[in-house]
Amino acid sequence: MTCSTGRGTQLVADLLGLGPLPEAQALQVFAAGERLAGLAMRSAASTVLSPEIIAQARPIIERMTREVPRTFREASADTLLGRCRELGLSIREASGLATLMMVAGTETAASAMGRIVALLHDTGQQHALLADSALLPAAVWEGLRVTTPAPVIGRHVRAAVTVGSRTLSAGDRVLLLTYVANNGAGPFDINRGYVPETRQLWFGAGRHLCLGAALARAEIGFLLQSFVDIGRPWRVESRRYGARVLIPSYSALRVRLSEGAA
Ligand code: HEM
C-alpha cells in the first residue's frame, strides 16, 4: 500500500502548507503516525497518558513536526498552518493540529483504500463496478461502512445519563463501537443504498464529525476511478494484515490486473 500511504501523507502536507515531501520522507511520516497511533491503543480506557507513553510519543512528534515552526511563520494564509497563525494560535497549538492531521488524515484513508479494493475483489463486486461506473460513489460509501477505519470512538460522560438499562455518571469513560454499529446492516453490498440508522457514522457524528470526510471520499473515489478507467478486473495476489495497530489495515496488499477486459 506504499502508493496510497505516501500520496495521502503528501496531501495532508499540502493542506498544512508543508510543501512537497520526497516520497521516502512521506513514507517515514506515515510510519511515524502509525507508531504514534499504536501508542494511543494502550490508552483507550482513559484520557490520562502515563509518563512512559508520553516519553515514547515525544520524540516521534518532534520528528513529525520538525518543519512546523518554519511553515507556521512563512506559510500563506490559505494553508492550515498559515490560517492558524492568522487566527492567533500558538505554535504549540498549531503543532498539535499538524500531528492530529498527519495521523487522522493518513492512516484512516490508507486503511479504507486497501480494504475496499480487497473487498471488491473478495466479494466479486468489482465486476458490477467495472460494468457500471455509476456505482462508484455507492462503492466508496458502502466500503467505508463495512471497513469503518476508526472502529471505536472514546468519549467522557459530562453529566449523569441513562442509556438503555445502564446509568452513566459524569466522568465515566465510554467507548462507542462504531465498527459493530455500522456493520449491523449486513455484509458488503454496493447496491445496499443509504442506511438511515447509522448515516455516516464511520466519520463520527456531532461536533467532532470528521473534517476530512469529503477529502477522504474523494481520495478513495479517485483510486477506484483509476481501476474503472483501466477497465480490467484485478486479483489479490498476496496480503499481509497489520498487527498491533489502532487502525485495522493491510500492511501489504499486492493486486494484479488481469489480461482481459471485465
Ligand atoms: C476514511 C478516512 C477517514 C475516516 C474513516 C475518518 C474518521 C474520523 C472520525 C470517526 C472522526 C471523529 C473522531 C471523534 O469523534 O472522536 C474524525 C475526526 C477528524 N478527522 Fe477524520 N477520518 C478520515 C479521514 C480524514 C482526513 C483525510 C482528514 C484530514 C485531511 C481528517 C481529519 C480529521 C480531523 C481534523 C478530525 C477531528 C475533528 C474534530 O475533533 O472536530 N480525517 N475522523
PDB file of C-alpha atoms and ligand atoms in Angstrom:
ATOM      1  CA  MET A   1       0.000   0.000   0.000  1.00  0.00           C
ATOM      2  CA  THR A   2       3.010   2.240  -0.419  1.00  0.00           C
ATOM      3  CA  CYS A   3       1.324   4.274  -3.130  1.00  0.00           C
ATOM      4  CA  SER A   4      -1.779   5.368  -1.150  1.00  0.00           C
ATOM      5  CA  THR A   5       0.126   5.947   2.104  1.00  0.00           C
ATOM      6  CA  GLY A   6       2.773   8.196   0.501  1.00  0.00           C
ATOM      7  CA  ARG A   7       0.271  10.218  -1.561  1.00  0.00           C
ATOM      8  CA  GLY A   8      -2.169  10.573   1.343  1.00  0.00           C
ATOM      9  CA  THR A   9       0.625  11.932   3.533  1.00  0.00           C
ATOM     10  CA  GLN A  10       1.645  14.363   0.780  1.00  0.00           C
ATOM     11  CA  LEU A  11      -1.950  15.543   0.539  1.00  0.00           C
ATOM     12  CA  VAL A  12      -2.062  16.356   4.248  1.00  0.00           C
ATOM     13  CA  ALA A  13       1.367  18.045   3.996  1.00  0.00           C
ATOM     14  CA  ASP A  14      -0.054  20.256   1.194  1.00  0.00           C
ATOM     15  CA  LEU A  15      -3.096  21.176   3.282  1.00  0.00           C
ATOM     16  CA  LEU A  16      -0.859  22.157   6.172  1.00  0.00           C
ATOM     17  CA  GLY A  17       1.418  24.168   3.856  1.00  0.00           C
ATOM     18  CA  LEU A  18       4.498  21.982   4.439  1.00  0.00           C
ATOM     19  CA  GLY A  19       5.097  21.754   0.670  1.00  0.00           C
ATOM     20  CA  PRO A  20       6.316  18.788  -1.365  1.00  0.00           C
ATOM     21  CA  LEU A  21       7.851  15.893   0.583  1.00  0.00           C
ATOM     22  CA  PRO A  22      10.138  13.392  -1.143  1.00  0.00           C
ATOM     23  CA  GLU A  23       8.339  10.006  -1.350  1.00  0.00           C
ATOM     24  CA  ALA A  24      10.741   8.440   1.206  1.00  0.00           C
ATOM     25  CA  GLN A  25      10.067  11.234   3.704  1.00  0.00           C
ATOM     26  CA  ALA A  26       6.293  10.985   3.191  1.00  0.00           C
ATOM     27  CA  LEU A  27       6.510   7.269   3.972  1.00  0.00           C
ATOM     28  CA  GLN A  28       8.586   7.996   7.081  1.00  0.00           C
ATOM     29  CA  VAL A  29       5.962  10.464   8.333  1.00  0.00           C
ATOM     30  CA  PHE A  30       3.250   7.870   7.687  1.00  0.00           C
ATOM     31  CA  ALA A  31       5.195   5.215   9.598  1.00  0.00           C
ATOM     32  CA  ALA A  32       5.754   7.642  12.492  1.00  0.00           C
ATOM     33  CA  GLY A  33       1.998   8.336  12.565  1.00  0.00           C
ATOM     34  CA  GLU A  34       1.365   4.602  12.730  1.00  0.00           C
ATOM     35  CA  ARG A  35       3.733   4.258  15.721  1.00  0.00           C
ATOM     36  CA  LEU A  36       2.039   7.186  17.460  1.00  0.00           C
ATOM     37  CA  ALA A  37      -1.426   5.728  16.865  1.00  0.00           C
ATOM     38  CA  GLY A  38      -0.116   2.415  18.233  1.00  0.00           C
ATOM     39  CA  LEU A  39       0.820   4.141  21.493  1.00  0.00           C
ATOM     40  CA  ALA A  40      -2.716   5.545  21.755  1.00  0.00           C
ATOM     41  CA  MET A  41      -4.059   1.993  21.552  1.00  0.00           C
ATOM     42  CA  ARG A  42      -2.754   1.286  25.040  1.00  0.00           C
ATOM     43  CA  SER A  43      -4.565   4.328  26.473  1.00  0.00           C
ATOM     44  CA  ALA A  44      -8.096   3.674  25.145  1.00  0.00           C
ATOM     45  CA  ALA A  45      -9.571   3.134  28.600  1.00  0.00           C
ATOM     46  CA  SER A  46      -8.500   6.526  29.957  1.00  0.00           C
ATOM     47  CA  THR A  47      -7.790  10.071  28.783  1.00  0.00           C
ATOM     48  CA  VAL A  48      -4.750  10.261  31.075  1.00  0.00           C
ATOM     49  CA  LEU A  49      -1.495   9.283  29.395  1.00  0.00           C
ATOM     50  CA  SER A  50       1.172   7.647  31.521  1.00  0.00           C
ATOM     51  CA  PRO A  51       4.614   9.323  31.711  1.00  0.00           C
ATOM     52  CA  GLU A  52       6.093   6.299  29.869  1.00  0.00           C
ATOM     53  CA  ILE A  53       3.719   6.733  26.917  1.00  0.00           C
ATOM     54  CA  ILE A  54       4.411  10.492  26.822  1.00  0.00           C
ATOM     55  CA  ALA A  55       8.170   9.824  26.839  1.00  0.00           C
ATOM     56  CA  GLN A  56       7.796   7.443  23.888  1.00  0.00           C
ATOM     57  CA  ALA A  57       5.485   9.779  21.968  1.00  0.00           C
ATOM     58  CA  ARG A  58       7.542  12.962  22.375  1.00  0.00           C
ATOM     59  CA  PRO A  59      10.468  12.123  20.026  1.00  0.00           C
ATOM     60  CA  ILE A  60       8.047  10.762  17.402  1.00  0.00           C
ATOM     61  CA  ILE A  61       6.036  14.003  17.462  1.00  0.00           C
ATOM     62  CA  GLU A  62       9.210  16.113  17.426  1.00  0.00           C
ATOM     63  CA  ARG A  63      10.348  14.352  14.253  1.00  0.00           C
ATOM     64  CA  MET A  64       6.937  14.627  12.607  1.00  0.00           C
ATOM     65  CA  THR A  65       6.555  18.341  13.332  1.00  0.00           C
ATOM     66  CA  ARG A  66      10.155  19.440  12.699  1.00  0.00           C
ATOM     67  CA  GLU A  67       9.081  21.679   9.800  1.00  0.00           C
ATOM     68  CA  VAL A  68       6.023  23.135  11.537  1.00  0.00           C
ATOM     69  CA  PRO A  69       7.614  26.222  13.197  1.00  0.00           C
ATOM     70  CA  ARG A  70       9.139  27.467   9.920  1.00  0.00           C
ATOM     71  CA  THR A  71       5.938  26.785   7.975  1.00  0.00           C
ATOM     72  CA  PHE A  72       3.884  28.425  10.717  1.00  0.00           C
ATOM     73  CA  ARG A  73       5.937  31.619  10.295  1.00  0.00           C
ATOM     74  CA  GLU A  74       6.089  31.618   6.499  1.00  0.00           C
ATOM     75  CA  ALA A  75       3.102  29.758   5.024  1.00  0.00           C
ATOM     76  CA  SER A  76       0.431  31.709   3.169  1.00  0.00           C
ATOM     77  CA  ALA A  77      -2.927  32.254   4.841  1.00  0.00           C
ATOM     78  CA  ASP A  78      -4.678  29.764   2.564  1.00  0.00           C
ATOM     79  CA  THR A  79      -2.842  26.834   4.186  1.00  0.00           C
ATOM     80  CA  LEU A  80      -3.913  25.367   7.507  1.00  0.00           C
ATOM     81  CA  LEU A  81      -0.790  26.409   9.375  1.00  0.00           C
ATOM     82  CA  GLY A  82      -0.904  29.885   7.803  1.00  0.00           C
ATOM     83  CA  ARG A  83      -4.522  30.208   8.877  1.00  0.00           C
ATOM     84  CA  CYS A  84      -3.660  29.082  12.427  1.00  0.00           C
ATOM     85  CA  ARG A  85      -1.062  31.893  12.563  1.00  0.00           C
ATOM     86  CA  GLU A  86      -3.550  34.481  11.250  1.00  0.00           C
ATOM     87  CA  LEU A  87      -6.079  33.372  13.868  1.00  0.00           C
ATOM     88  CA  GLY A  88      -3.532  33.951  16.634  1.00  0.00           C
ATOM     89  CA  LEU A  89      -2.976  30.305  17.623  1.00  0.00           C
ATOM     90  CA  SER A  90       0.328  29.415  19.284  1.00  0.00           C
ATOM     91  CA  ILE A  91       2.977  27.251  17.606  1.00  0.00           C
ATOM     92  CA  ARG A  92       2.237  24.590  20.204  1.00  0.00           C
ATOM     93  CA  GLU A  93      -1.454  24.523  19.231  1.00  0.00           C
ATOM     94  CA  ALA A  94      -0.604  24.506  15.520  1.00  0.00           C
ATOM     95  CA  SER A  95       1.871  21.626  16.051  1.00  0.00           C
ATOM     96  CA  GLY A  96      -0.855  19.692  17.861  1.00  0.00           C
ATOM     97  CA  LEU A  97      -3.209  20.194  14.915  1.00  0.00           C
ATOM     98  CA  ALA A  98      -0.477  19.162  12.446  1.00  0.00           C
ATOM     99  CA  THR A  99       0.165  15.960  14.399  1.00  0.00           C
ATOM    100  CA  LEU A 100      -3.553  15.167  14.544  1.00  0.00           C
ATOM    101  CA  MET A 101      -3.879  15.697  10.789  1.00  0.00           C
ATOM    102  CA  MET A 102      -0.851  13.556   9.998  1.00  0.00           C
ATOM    103  CA  VAL A 103      -2.386  10.647  11.880  1.00  0.00           C
ATOM    104  CA  ALA A 104      -6.167  11.169  11.426  1.00  0.00           C
ATOM    105  CA  GLY A 105      -5.873  12.135   7.766  1.00  0.00           C
ATOM    106  CA  THR A 106      -3.496   9.425   6.576  1.00  0.00           C
ATOM    107  CA  GLU A 107      -3.886   6.105   8.433  1.00  0.00           C
ATOM    108  CA  THR A 108      -7.683   6.066   8.088  1.00  0.00           C
ATOM    109  CA  ALA A 109      -7.827   6.798   4.364  1.00  0.00           C
ATOM    110  CA  ALA A 110      -4.987   4.371   3.570  1.00  0.00           C
ATOM    111  CA  SER A 111      -6.746   1.644   5.580  1.00  0.00           C
ATOM    112  CA  ALA A 112     -10.024   2.234   3.732  1.00  0.00           C
ATOM    113  CA  MET A 113      -8.387   2.242   0.291  1.00  0.00           C
ATOM    114  CA  GLY A 114      -6.629  -1.103   0.641  1.00  0.00           C
ATOM    115  CA  ARG A 115      -9.545  -2.804   2.357  1.00  0.00           C
ATOM    116  CA  ILE A 116     -12.142  -1.560  -0.154  1.00  0.00           C
ATOM    117  CA  VAL A 117     -10.046  -2.736  -3.122  1.00  0.00           C
ATOM    118  CA  ALA A 118      -9.737  -6.155  -1.420  1.00  0.00           C
ATOM    119  CA  LEU A 119     -13.470  -6.258  -0.539  1.00  0.00           C
ATOM    120  CA  LEU A 120     -14.470  -5.515  -4.126  1.00  0.00           C
ATOM    121  CA  HIS A 121     -12.214  -8.376  -5.216  1.00  0.00           C
ATOM    122  CA  ASP A 122     -13.182 -10.875  -2.498  1.00  0.00           C
ATOM    123  CA  THR A 123     -16.945 -10.396  -2.980  1.00  0.00           C
ATOM    124  CA  GLY A 124     -16.700 -10.359  -6.781  1.00  0.00           C
ATOM    125  CA  GLN A 125     -18.465  -6.972  -6.829  1.00  0.00           C
ATOM    126  CA  GLN A 126     -15.631  -5.398  -8.781  1.00  0.00           C
ATOM    127  CA  HIS A 127     -17.395  -6.795 -11.879  1.00  0.00           C
ATOM    128  CA  ALA A 128     -20.584  -4.827 -11.181  1.00  0.00           C
ATOM    129  CA  LEU A 129     -18.491  -1.697 -10.615  1.00  0.00           C
ATOM    130  CA  LEU A 130     -16.440  -2.181 -13.781  1.00  0.00           C
ATOM    131  CA  ALA A 131     -19.660  -2.744 -15.757  1.00  0.00           C
ATOM    132  CA  ASP A 132     -21.397   0.345 -14.347  1.00  0.00           C
ATOM    133  CA  SER A 133     -19.215   3.221 -13.160  1.00  0.00           C
ATOM    134  CA  ALA A 134     -22.338   4.992 -11.787  1.00  0.00           C
ATOM    135  CA  LEU A 135     -21.954   2.573  -8.828  1.00  0.00           C
ATOM    136  CA  LEU A 136     -18.673   4.209  -7.816  1.00  0.00           C
ATOM    137  CA  PRO A 137     -19.997   6.635  -5.145  1.00  0.00           C
ATOM    138  CA  ALA A 138     -22.025   3.739  -3.650  1.00  0.00           C
ATOM    139  CA  ALA A 139     -18.907   1.538  -3.596  1.00  0.00           C
ATOM    140  CA  VAL A 140     -16.990   4.237  -1.682  1.00  0.00           C
ATOM    141  CA  TRP A 141     -19.862   4.779   0.776  1.00  0.00           C
ATOM    142  CA  GLU A 142     -20.511   1.049   1.328  1.00  0.00           C
ATOM    143  CA  GLY A 143     -16.783   0.320   1.576  1.00  0.00           C
ATOM    144  CA  LEU A 144     -16.424   2.946   4.304  1.00  0.00           C
ATOM    145  CA  ARG A 145     -19.425   1.499   6.161  1.00  0.00           C
ATOM    146  CA  VAL A 146     -18.019  -2.043   6.154  1.00  0.00           C
ATOM    147  CA  THR A 147     -14.381  -1.140   6.860  1.00  0.00           C
ATOM    148  CA  THR A 148     -15.066   1.643   9.426  1.00  0.00           C
ATOM    149  CA  PRO A 149     -11.351   2.526   9.735  1.00  0.00           C
ATOM    150  CA  ALA A 150     -11.923   4.206  13.143  1.00  0.00           C
ATOM    151  CA  PRO A 151     -13.583   1.169  14.787  1.00  0.00           C
ATOM    152  CA  VAL A 152     -14.089   2.791  18.210  1.00  0.00           C
ATOM    153  CA  ILE A 153     -14.557   6.365  19.397  1.00  0.00           C
ATOM    154  CA  GLY A 154     -13.868   7.308  23.015  1.00  0.00           C
ATOM    155  CA  ARG A 155     -15.871   9.855  24.997  1.00  0.00           C
ATOM    156  CA  HIS A 156     -16.149  11.203  28.512  1.00  0.00           C
ATOM    157  CA  VAL A 157     -19.606  11.436  30.095  1.00  0.00           C
ATOM    158  CA  ARG A 158     -20.272  15.094  31.019  1.00  0.00           C
ATOM    159  CA  ALA A 159     -23.424  14.611  33.088  1.00  0.00           C
ATOM    160  CA  ALA A 160     -25.286  11.604  34.516  1.00  0.00           C
ATOM    161  CA  VAL A 161     -27.404   9.903  31.866  1.00  0.00           C
ATOM    162  CA  THR A 162     -29.298   6.629  31.438  1.00  0.00           C
ATOM    163  CA  VAL A 163     -28.633   4.646  28.261  1.00  0.00           C
ATOM    164  CA  GLY A 164     -30.755   1.500  27.951  1.00  0.00           C
ATOM    165  CA  SER A 165     -30.527  -0.214  31.333  1.00  0.00           C
ATOM    166  CA  ARG A 166     -27.243   1.468  32.387  1.00  0.00           C
ATOM    167  CA  THR A 167     -26.776   4.692  34.303  1.00  0.00           C
ATOM    168  CA  LEU A 168     -23.595   6.531  33.413  1.00  0.00           C
ATOM    169  CA  SER A 169     -22.072   9.077  35.781  1.00  0.00           C
ATOM    170  CA  ALA A 170     -20.229  12.287  34.994  1.00  0.00           C
ATOM    171  CA  GLY A 171     -16.564  11.462  34.322  1.00  0.00           C
ATOM    172  CA  ASP A 172     -17.201   7.889  33.167  1.00  0.00           C
ATOM    173  CA  ARG A 173     -15.346   6.838  30.045  1.00  0.00           C
ATOM    174  CA  VAL A 174     -17.318   5.197  27.220  1.00  0.00           C
ATOM    175  CA  LEU A 175     -16.178   3.557  24.018  1.00  0.00           C
ATOM    176  CA  LEU A 176     -18.574   3.746  21.077  1.00  0.00           C
ATOM    177  CA  LEU A 177     -18.243   0.596  18.976  1.00  0.00           C
ATOM    178  CA  THR A 178     -18.680   2.200  15.561  1.00  0.00           C
ATOM    179  CA  TYR A 179     -17.466  -0.867  13.629  1.00  0.00           C
ATOM    180  CA  VAL A 180     -20.123  -3.036  15.288  1.00  0.00           C
ATOM    181  CA  ALA A 181     -22.850  -0.402  14.820  1.00  0.00           C
ATOM    182  CA  ASN A 182     -22.059   0.193  11.141  1.00  0.00           C
ATOM    183  CA  ASN A 183     -21.801  -3.484  10.291  1.00  0.00           C
ATOM    184  CA  GLY A 184     -25.174  -4.328  11.847  1.00  0.00           C
ATOM    185  CA  ALA A 185     -26.817  -3.586   8.485  1.00  0.00           C
ATOM    186  CA  GLY A 186     -25.141  -6.600   6.866  1.00  0.00           C
ATOM    187  CA  PRO A 187     -22.248  -7.556   4.597  1.00  0.00           C
ATOM    188  CA  PHE A 188     -20.654  -5.501   1.808  1.00  0.00           C
ATOM    189  CA  ASP A 189     -23.186  -4.831  -0.950  1.00  0.00           C
ATOM    190  CA  ILE A 190     -22.639  -1.941  -3.336  1.00  0.00           C
ATOM    191  CA  ASN A 191     -26.362  -1.949  -4.148  1.00  0.00           C
ATOM    192  CA  ARG A 192     -27.400  -1.572  -0.492  1.00  0.00           C
ATOM    193  CA  GLY A 193     -28.159   2.145  -0.556  1.00  0.00           C
ATOM    194  CA  TYR A 194     -28.275   4.586   2.337  1.00  0.00           C
ATOM    195  CA  VAL A 195     -28.645   3.141   5.850  1.00  0.00           C
ATOM    196  CA  PRO A 196     -30.516   5.833   7.843  1.00  0.00           C
ATOM    197  CA  GLU A 197     -29.806   4.270  11.264  1.00  0.00           C
ATOM    198  CA  THR A 198     -26.054   4.849  11.036  1.00  0.00           C
ATOM    199  CA  ARG A 199     -25.927   7.723   8.472  1.00  0.00           C
ATOM    200  CA  GLN A 200     -22.125   8.124   8.020  1.00  0.00           C
ATOM    201  CA  LEU A 201     -21.063   7.075  11.497  1.00  0.00           C
ATOM    202  CA  TRP A 202     -17.691   5.923  10.088  1.00  0.00           C
ATOM    203  CA  PHE A 203     -16.839   9.643  10.094  1.00  0.00           C
ATOM    204  CA  GLY A 204     -18.192  10.145  13.626  1.00  0.00           C
ATOM    205  CA  ALA A 205     -21.104  12.442  14.393  1.00  0.00           C
ATOM    206  CA  GLY A 206     -21.924  15.735  16.034  1.00  0.00           C
ATOM    207  CA  ARG A 207     -19.424  18.458  16.752  1.00  0.00           C
ATOM    208  CA  HIS A 208     -16.371  16.265  16.091  1.00  0.00           C
ATOM    209  CA  LEU A 209     -17.637  14.935  12.745  1.00  0.00           C
ATOM    210  CA  CYS A 210     -14.577  14.258  10.581  1.00  0.00           C
ATOM    211  CA  LEU A 211     -13.270  17.447   8.967  1.00  0.00           C
ATOM    212  CA  GLY A 212     -11.671  15.452   6.161  1.00  0.00           C
ATOM    213  CA  ALA A 213     -14.762  13.397   5.185  1.00  0.00           C
ATOM    214  CA  ALA A 214     -15.189  14.962   1.739  1.00  0.00           C
ATOM    215  CA  LEU A 215     -11.467  14.708   1.052  1.00  0.00           C
ATOM    216  CA  ALA A 216     -11.342  11.055   2.148  1.00  0.00           C
ATOM    217  CA  ARG A 217     -14.301  10.167  -0.088  1.00  0.00           C
ATOM    218  CA  ALA A 218     -12.595  11.949  -2.987  1.00  0.00           C
ATOM    219  CA  GLU A 219      -9.291  10.093  -2.383  1.00  0.00           C
ATOM    220  CA  ILE A 220     -10.976   6.682  -2.317  1.00  0.00           C
ATOM    221  CA  GLY A 221     -13.179   7.593  -5.286  1.00  0.00           C
ATOM    222  CA  PHE A 222     -10.103   8.663  -7.247  1.00  0.00           C
ATOM    223  CA  LEU A 223      -8.422   5.316  -6.585  1.00  0.00           C
ATOM    224  CA  LEU A 224     -11.493   3.300  -7.634  1.00  0.00           C
ATOM    225  CA  GLN A 225     -11.964   5.539 -10.685  1.00  0.00           C
ATOM    226  CA  SER A 226      -8.468   4.594 -11.857  1.00  0.00           C
ATOM    227  CA  PHE A 227      -9.479   0.889 -11.759  1.00  0.00           C
ATOM    228  CA  VAL A 228     -12.698   1.705 -13.643  1.00  0.00           C
ATOM    229  CA  ASP A 229     -10.738   3.680 -16.259  1.00  0.00           C
ATOM    230  CA  ILE A 230      -8.397   0.746 -16.853  1.00  0.00           C
ATOM    231  CA  GLY A 231     -11.489  -1.462 -17.128  1.00  0.00           C
ATOM    232  CA  ARG A 232      -9.811  -4.765 -16.207  1.00  0.00           C
ATOM    233  CA  PRO A 233     -10.623  -6.931 -13.165  1.00  0.00           C
ATOM    234  CA  TRP A 234      -7.947  -7.315 -10.528  1.00  0.00           C
ATOM    235  CA  ARG A 235      -6.766 -10.207  -8.422  1.00  0.00           C
ATOM    236  CA  VAL A 236      -5.340 -10.058  -4.903  1.00  0.00           C
ATOM    237  CA  GLU A 237      -2.049 -11.922  -5.210  1.00  0.00           C
ATOM    238  CA  SER A 238      -0.995 -11.637  -1.583  1.00  0.00           C
ATOM    239  CA  ARG A 239      -1.917  -9.732   1.546  1.00  0.00           C
ATOM    240  CA  ARG A 240      -0.425  -9.174   4.986  1.00  0.00           C
ATOM    241  CA  TYR A 241      -2.532  -7.915   7.892  1.00  0.00           C
ATOM    242  CA  GLY A 242      -1.180  -5.077  10.040  1.00  0.00           C
ATOM    243  CA  ALA A 243      -0.576  -6.426  13.565  1.00  0.00           C
ATOM    244  CA  ARG A 244      -0.995  -4.451  16.822  1.00  0.00           C
ATOM    245  CA  VAL A 245      -2.367  -1.393  15.019  1.00  0.00           C
ATOM    246  CA  LEU A 246      -5.004   1.126  16.102  1.00  0.00           C
ATOM    247  CA  ILE A 247      -6.490   1.413  12.602  1.00  0.00           C
ATOM    248  CA  PRO A 248      -7.017  -2.099  11.162  1.00  0.00           C
ATOM    249  CA  SER A 249      -5.221  -2.197   7.855  1.00  0.00           C
ATOM    250  CA  TYR A 250      -3.254  -4.297   5.395  1.00  0.00           C
ATOM    251  CA  SER A 251       0.458  -3.742   5.892  1.00  0.00           C
ATOM    252  CA  ALA A 252       0.882  -5.092   2.352  1.00  0.00           C
ATOM    253  CA  LEU A 253      -1.632  -5.807  -0.382  1.00  0.00           C
ATOM    254  CA  ARG A 254      -0.439  -6.910  -3.791  1.00  0.00           C
ATOM    255  CA  VAL A 255      -3.011  -6.755  -6.597  1.00  0.00           C
ATOM    256  CA  ARG A 256      -2.549  -7.671 -10.247  1.00  0.00           C
ATOM    257  CA  LEU A 257      -4.724  -6.607 -13.173  1.00  0.00           C
ATOM    258  CA  SER A 258      -5.999  -9.433 -15.335  1.00  0.00           C
ATOM    259  CA  GLU A 259      -5.081  -9.518 -19.004  1.00  0.00           C
ATOM    260  CA  GLY A 260      -8.593  -9.250 -20.445  1.00  0.00           C
ATOM    261  CA  ALA A 261     -11.408  -6.698 -20.055  1.00  0.00           C
ATOM    262  CA  ALA A 262     -14.120  -7.145 -17.356  1.00  0.00           C
TER     263      ALA A 262
HETATM  264  C1  HEM B   1     -11.503   7.156   5.510  1.00  0.00           C
HETATM  265  C2  HEM B   1     -10.902   8.182   6.077  1.00  0.00           C
HETATM  266  C3  HEM B   1     -11.302   8.793   7.395  1.00  0.00           C
HETATM  267  C4  HEM B   1     -12.060   8.272   8.414  1.00  0.00           C
HETATM  268  C5  HEM B   1     -12.759   6.908   8.480  1.00  0.00           C
HETATM  269  C6  HEM B   1     -12.102   9.276   9.468  1.00  0.00           C
HETATM  270  C7  HEM B   1     -12.795   9.129  10.662  1.00  0.00           C
HETATM  271  C8  HEM B   1     -12.910  10.119  11.608  1.00  0.00           C
HETATM  272  C9  HEM B   1     -13.704  10.018  12.803  1.00  0.00           C
HETATM  273  C10 HEM B   1     -14.514   8.787  13.232  1.00  0.00           C
HETATM  274  C11 HEM B   1     -13.588  11.189  13.479  1.00  0.00           C
HETATM  275  C12 HEM B   1     -14.285  11.573  14.787  1.00  0.00           C
HETATM  276  C13 HEM B   1     -13.457  11.195  15.975  1.00  0.00           C
HETATM  277  C14 HEM B   1     -14.195  11.527  17.272  1.00  0.00           C
HETATM  278  O1  HEM B   1     -15.365  11.856  17.272  1.00  0.00           O
HETATM  279  O2  HEM B   1     -13.546  11.405  18.320  1.00  0.00           O
HETATM  280  C15 HEM B   1     -12.681  12.029  12.712  1.00  0.00           C
HETATM  281  C16 HEM B   1     -12.273  13.298  13.096  1.00  0.00           C
HETATM  282  C17 HEM B   1     -11.350  14.050  12.391  1.00  0.00           C
HETATM  283  N1  HEM B   1     -10.824  13.783  11.154  1.00  0.00           N
HETATM  284 FE1  HEM B   1     -11.187  12.135  10.052  1.00  0.00          FE
HETATM  285  N2  HEM B   1     -11.352  10.355   9.067  1.00  0.00           N
HETATM  286  C18 HEM B   1     -10.854  10.109   7.810  1.00  0.00           C
HETATM  287  C19 HEM B   1     -10.058  10.948   7.040  1.00  0.00           C
HETATM  288  C20 HEM B   1      -9.644  12.203   7.415  1.00  0.00           C
HETATM  289  C21 HEM B   1      -8.846  13.084   6.584  1.00  0.00           C
HETATM  290  C22 HEM B   1      -8.376  12.773   5.162  1.00  0.00           C
HETATM  291  C23 HEM B   1      -8.593  14.209   7.342  1.00  0.00           C
HETATM  292  C24 HEM B   1      -7.806  15.436   7.015  1.00  0.00           C
HETATM  293  C25 HEM B   1      -7.037  15.611   5.991  1.00  0.00           C
HETATM  294  C26 HEM B   1      -9.252  14.024   8.622  1.00  0.00           C
HETATM  295  C27 HEM B   1      -9.236  14.926   9.650  1.00  0.00           C
HETATM  296  C28 HEM B   1      -9.966  14.802  10.806  1.00  0.00           C
HETATM  297  C29 HEM B   1      -9.927  15.791  11.880  1.00  0.00           C
HETATM  298  C30 HEM B   1      -9.080  17.076  11.907  1.00  0.00           C
HETATM  299  C31 HEM B   1     -10.803  15.332  12.875  1.00  0.00           C
HETATM  300  C32 HEM B   1     -11.113  15.974  14.205  1.00  0.00           C
HETATM  301  C33 HEM B   1     -12.400  16.773  14.115  1.00  0.00           C
HETATM  302  C34 HEM B   1     -12.802  17.364  15.466  1.00  0.00           C
HETATM  303  O3  HEM B   1     -12.407  16.843  16.522  1.00  0.00           O
HETATM  304  O4  HEM B   1     -13.528  18.353  15.458  1.00  0.00           O
HETATM  305  N3  HEM B   1      -9.876  12.795   8.622  1.00  0.00           N
HETATM  306  N4  HEM B   1     -12.308  11.362  11.565  1.00  0.00           N
END
